[in-house]
Coordinates of C-alpha atoms in Angstrom, one line a residue:
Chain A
X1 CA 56.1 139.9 55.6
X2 CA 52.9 137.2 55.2
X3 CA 51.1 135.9 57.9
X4 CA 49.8 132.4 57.4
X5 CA 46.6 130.3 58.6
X6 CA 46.5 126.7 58.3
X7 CA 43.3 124.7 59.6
X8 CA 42.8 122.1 60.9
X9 CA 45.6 122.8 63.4
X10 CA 45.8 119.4 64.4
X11 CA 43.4 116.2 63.8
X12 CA 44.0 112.4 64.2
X13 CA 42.8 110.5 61.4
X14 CA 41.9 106.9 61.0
X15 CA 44.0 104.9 58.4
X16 CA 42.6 104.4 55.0
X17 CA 40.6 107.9 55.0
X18 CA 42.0 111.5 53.8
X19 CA 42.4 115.1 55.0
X20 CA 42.4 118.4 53.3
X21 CA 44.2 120.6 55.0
X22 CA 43.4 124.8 54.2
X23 CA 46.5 127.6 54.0
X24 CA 45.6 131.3 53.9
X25 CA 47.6 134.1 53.6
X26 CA 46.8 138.0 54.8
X27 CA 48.6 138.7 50.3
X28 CA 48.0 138.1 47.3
X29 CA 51.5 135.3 46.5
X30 CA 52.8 133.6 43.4
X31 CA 54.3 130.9 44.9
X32 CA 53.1 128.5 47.8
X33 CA 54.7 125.4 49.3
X34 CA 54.3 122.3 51.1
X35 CA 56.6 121.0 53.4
X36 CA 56.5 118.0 55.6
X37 CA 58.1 117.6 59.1
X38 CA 57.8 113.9 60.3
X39 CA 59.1 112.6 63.7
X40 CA 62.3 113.7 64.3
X41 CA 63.4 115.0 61.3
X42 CA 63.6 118.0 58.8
X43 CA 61.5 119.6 56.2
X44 CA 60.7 118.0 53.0
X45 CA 59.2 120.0 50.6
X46 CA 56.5 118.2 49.0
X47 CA 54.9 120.1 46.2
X48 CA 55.2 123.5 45.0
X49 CA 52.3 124.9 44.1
X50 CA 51.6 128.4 41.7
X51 CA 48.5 129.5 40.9
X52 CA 46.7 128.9 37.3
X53 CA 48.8 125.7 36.9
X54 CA 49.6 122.2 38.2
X55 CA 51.2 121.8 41.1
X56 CA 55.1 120.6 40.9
X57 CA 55.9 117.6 43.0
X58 CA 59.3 116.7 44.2
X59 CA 60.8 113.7 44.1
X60 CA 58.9 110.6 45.9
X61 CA 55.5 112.6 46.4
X62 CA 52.8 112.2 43.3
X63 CA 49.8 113.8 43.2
X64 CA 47.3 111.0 43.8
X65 CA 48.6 110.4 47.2
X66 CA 48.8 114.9 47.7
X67 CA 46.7 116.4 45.3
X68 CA 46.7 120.1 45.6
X69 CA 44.7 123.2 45.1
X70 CA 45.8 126.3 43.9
X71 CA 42.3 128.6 43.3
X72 CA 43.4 131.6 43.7
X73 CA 46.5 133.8 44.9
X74 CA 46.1 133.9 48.9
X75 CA 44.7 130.4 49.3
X76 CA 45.8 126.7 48.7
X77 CA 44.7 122.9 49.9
X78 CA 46.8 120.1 50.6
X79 CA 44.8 116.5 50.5
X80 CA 46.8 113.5 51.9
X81 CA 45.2 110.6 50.8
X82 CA 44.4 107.3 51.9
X83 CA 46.3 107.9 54.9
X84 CA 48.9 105.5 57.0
X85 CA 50.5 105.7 60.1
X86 CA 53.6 106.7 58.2
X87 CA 51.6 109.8 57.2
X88 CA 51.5 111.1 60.2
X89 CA 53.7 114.3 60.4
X90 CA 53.5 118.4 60.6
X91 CA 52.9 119.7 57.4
X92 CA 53.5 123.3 56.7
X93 CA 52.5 125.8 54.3
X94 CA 54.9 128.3 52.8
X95 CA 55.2 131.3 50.9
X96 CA 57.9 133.6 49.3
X97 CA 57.5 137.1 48.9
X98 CA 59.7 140.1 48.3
X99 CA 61.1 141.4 52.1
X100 CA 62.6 144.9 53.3
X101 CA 65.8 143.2 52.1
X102 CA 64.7 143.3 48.5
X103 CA 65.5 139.9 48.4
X104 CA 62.9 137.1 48.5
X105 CA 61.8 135.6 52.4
X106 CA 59.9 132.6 52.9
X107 CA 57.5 132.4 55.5
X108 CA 55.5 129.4 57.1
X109 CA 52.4 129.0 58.3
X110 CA 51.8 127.3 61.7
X111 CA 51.7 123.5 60.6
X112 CA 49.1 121.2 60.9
X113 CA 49.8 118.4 63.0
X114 CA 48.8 115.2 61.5
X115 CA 48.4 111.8 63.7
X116 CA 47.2 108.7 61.7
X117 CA 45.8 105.9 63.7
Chain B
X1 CA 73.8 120.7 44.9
X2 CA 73.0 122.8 47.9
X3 CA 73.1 121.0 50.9
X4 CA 73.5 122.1 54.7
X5 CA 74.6 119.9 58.1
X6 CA 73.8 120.6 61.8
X7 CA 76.1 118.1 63.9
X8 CA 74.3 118.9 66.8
X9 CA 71.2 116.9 67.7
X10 CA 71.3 118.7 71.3
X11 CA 72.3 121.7 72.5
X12 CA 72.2 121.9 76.3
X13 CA 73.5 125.5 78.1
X14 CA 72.9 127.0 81.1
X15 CA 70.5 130.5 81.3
X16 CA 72.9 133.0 81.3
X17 CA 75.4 131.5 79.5
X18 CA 76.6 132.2 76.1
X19 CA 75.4 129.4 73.6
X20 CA 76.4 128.3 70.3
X21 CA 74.1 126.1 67.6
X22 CA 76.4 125.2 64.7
X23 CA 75.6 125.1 60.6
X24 CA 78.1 124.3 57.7
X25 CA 76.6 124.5 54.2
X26 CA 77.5 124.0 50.8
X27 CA 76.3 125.6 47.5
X28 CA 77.9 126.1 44.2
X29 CA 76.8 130.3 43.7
X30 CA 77.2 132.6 46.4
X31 CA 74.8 130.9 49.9
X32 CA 71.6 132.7 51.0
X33 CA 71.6 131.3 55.2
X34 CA 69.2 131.5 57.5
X35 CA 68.2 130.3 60.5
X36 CA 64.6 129.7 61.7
X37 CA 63.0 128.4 65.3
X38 CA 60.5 126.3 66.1
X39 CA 58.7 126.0 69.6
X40 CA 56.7 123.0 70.8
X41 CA 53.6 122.6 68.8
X42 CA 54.6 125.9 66.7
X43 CA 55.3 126.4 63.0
X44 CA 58.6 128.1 61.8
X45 CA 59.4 131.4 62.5
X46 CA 62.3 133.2 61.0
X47 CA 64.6 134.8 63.1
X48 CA 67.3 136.1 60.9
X49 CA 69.2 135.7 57.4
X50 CA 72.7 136.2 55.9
X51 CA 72.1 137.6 51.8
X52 CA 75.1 139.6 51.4
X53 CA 77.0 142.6 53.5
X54 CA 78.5 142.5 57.4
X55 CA 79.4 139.1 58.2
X56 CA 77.7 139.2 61.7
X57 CA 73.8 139.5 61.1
X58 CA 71.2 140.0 64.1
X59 CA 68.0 138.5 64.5
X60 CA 65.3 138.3 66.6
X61 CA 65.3 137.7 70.6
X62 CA 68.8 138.8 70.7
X63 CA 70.5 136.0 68.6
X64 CA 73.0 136.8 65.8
X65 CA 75.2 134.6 63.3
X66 CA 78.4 134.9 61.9
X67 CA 78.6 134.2 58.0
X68 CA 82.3 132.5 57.5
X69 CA 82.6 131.8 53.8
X70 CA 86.6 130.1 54.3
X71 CA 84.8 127.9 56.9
X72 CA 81.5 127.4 55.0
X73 CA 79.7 127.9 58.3
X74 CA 77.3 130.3 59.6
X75 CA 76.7 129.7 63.2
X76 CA 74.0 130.8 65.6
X77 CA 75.3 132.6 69.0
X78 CA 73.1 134.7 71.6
X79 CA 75.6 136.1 74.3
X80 CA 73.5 134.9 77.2
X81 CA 70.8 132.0 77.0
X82 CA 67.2 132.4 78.2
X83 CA 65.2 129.5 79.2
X84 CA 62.5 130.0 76.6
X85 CA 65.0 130.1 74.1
X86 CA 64.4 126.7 74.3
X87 CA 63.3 125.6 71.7
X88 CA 64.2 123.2 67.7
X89 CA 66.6 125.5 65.2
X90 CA 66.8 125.2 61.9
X91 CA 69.3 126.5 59.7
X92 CA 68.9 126.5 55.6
X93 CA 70.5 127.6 52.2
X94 CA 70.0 128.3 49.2
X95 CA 71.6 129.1 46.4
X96 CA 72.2 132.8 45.5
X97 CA 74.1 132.4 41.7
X98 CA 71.3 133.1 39.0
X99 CA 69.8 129.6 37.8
X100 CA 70.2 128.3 41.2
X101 CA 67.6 126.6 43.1
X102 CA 64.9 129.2 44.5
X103 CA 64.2 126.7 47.1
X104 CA 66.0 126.2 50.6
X105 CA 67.5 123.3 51.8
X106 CA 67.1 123.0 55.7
X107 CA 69.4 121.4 58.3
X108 CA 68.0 118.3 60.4
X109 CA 67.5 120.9 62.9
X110 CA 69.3 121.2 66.5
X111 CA 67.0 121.2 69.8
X112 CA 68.3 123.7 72.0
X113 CA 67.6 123.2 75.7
X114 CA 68.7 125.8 78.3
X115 CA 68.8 124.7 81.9
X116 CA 67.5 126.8 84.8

């Protein structure tokens, strides 16, 4: 299993400004994910992000809105930039790693819960 | 294309009582299911996962699915409900067939609230 951190846990933000928000995990992972959770709705992976390369966005999130950091294999940053009201949402952090199962699990970390004003 | 449907917004069942959250998915390879909870102002948390094997998998805090590959479904049952169960479910696939998508696809997600 991973166990994952995210800080800040929550934080309300004023429009126009941007928040970083931290993910660590307790191993040493290839793969990392964002995912955001807006009102209401399911999980939309944003951004996959591996460590010694760019980040891969999905479709309709680019990097200079959610730039993100990848430095090393147990930590990763998510910026939202130049926020709007329509930013405001749970995002998650996620990881894959090998289970009991022998098969790959994903895990999340605890969300950060983002309110734009 | 993997995709997966909950057609329940809202689950309501009475503690003690048997419930049901339903998921139908669709994949092109073999599915990889699961099915995750989230509790008020909490992250995910996995609670259990259909690869290959028995049919009927068991989870955490007592719940089980049933994988039904003619139906395409792989529901979520607990025999009887508890109050803090709760709670917003999630159920996701992926694909299993080599080449498929590594990533999951999750459900809109069904809240779950069991009456006193």
């Amino acid at each position: 299993s991973a166990v994952i951190s995210q800080k800040p846990s929550r934080d309300i933000c004023q429009r126009g400004t941007s928040l970083t928000i931290q993910c660590q995990v307790d191993s040493q992972v290839t793969m990392m994910f964002w995912y955001r959770q807006q009102p209401g709705q399911s999980l939309t992976l944003i951004a996959t992000a591996n460590q010694g390369s760019e980040a891969t966005y999905e479709s309709g999130f680019v990097i200079d809105k959610f730039p993100i950091s990848r430095p090393n294999l147990t930590f990763s940053t998510l910026t939202v930039s130049n926020m709007s009201p329509e930013d405001s949402s749970i995002y998650l952090c996620s990881v894959e790693v090998l289970g009991a199962s022998g098969y790959n699990e994903q895990f999340f970390g605890p969300g950060t819960r983002l309110t734009v004003l | 294309a993997q995709s997966v449907a909950q057609p329940e917004d809202q689950v309501n069942v009475a503690e003690g009582n048997p419930l049901t959250v339903k998921c139908t998915y669709s994949v092109s390879g073999n599915p990889y299911l699961f099915w995750y909870v989230q509790y008020p102002n909490r992250g995910l948390q996995f609670l259990l996962k259909y690869i290959t094997g028995d049919n009927l998998v068991k989870g955490s805090y007592g719940f089980e699915a049933e994988f039904n590959k003619s139906q395409t479904s792989f529901h979520l049952k607990k025999p009887s409900a508890l109050v803090s169960d709760s709670a917003l479910y999630f159920c996701a696939v992926r694909d299993g067939k080599a080449g498929g998508s590594y990533i999951p696809t999750f459900g809109r997600g069904t809240s779950l609230i069991v009456h006193p």
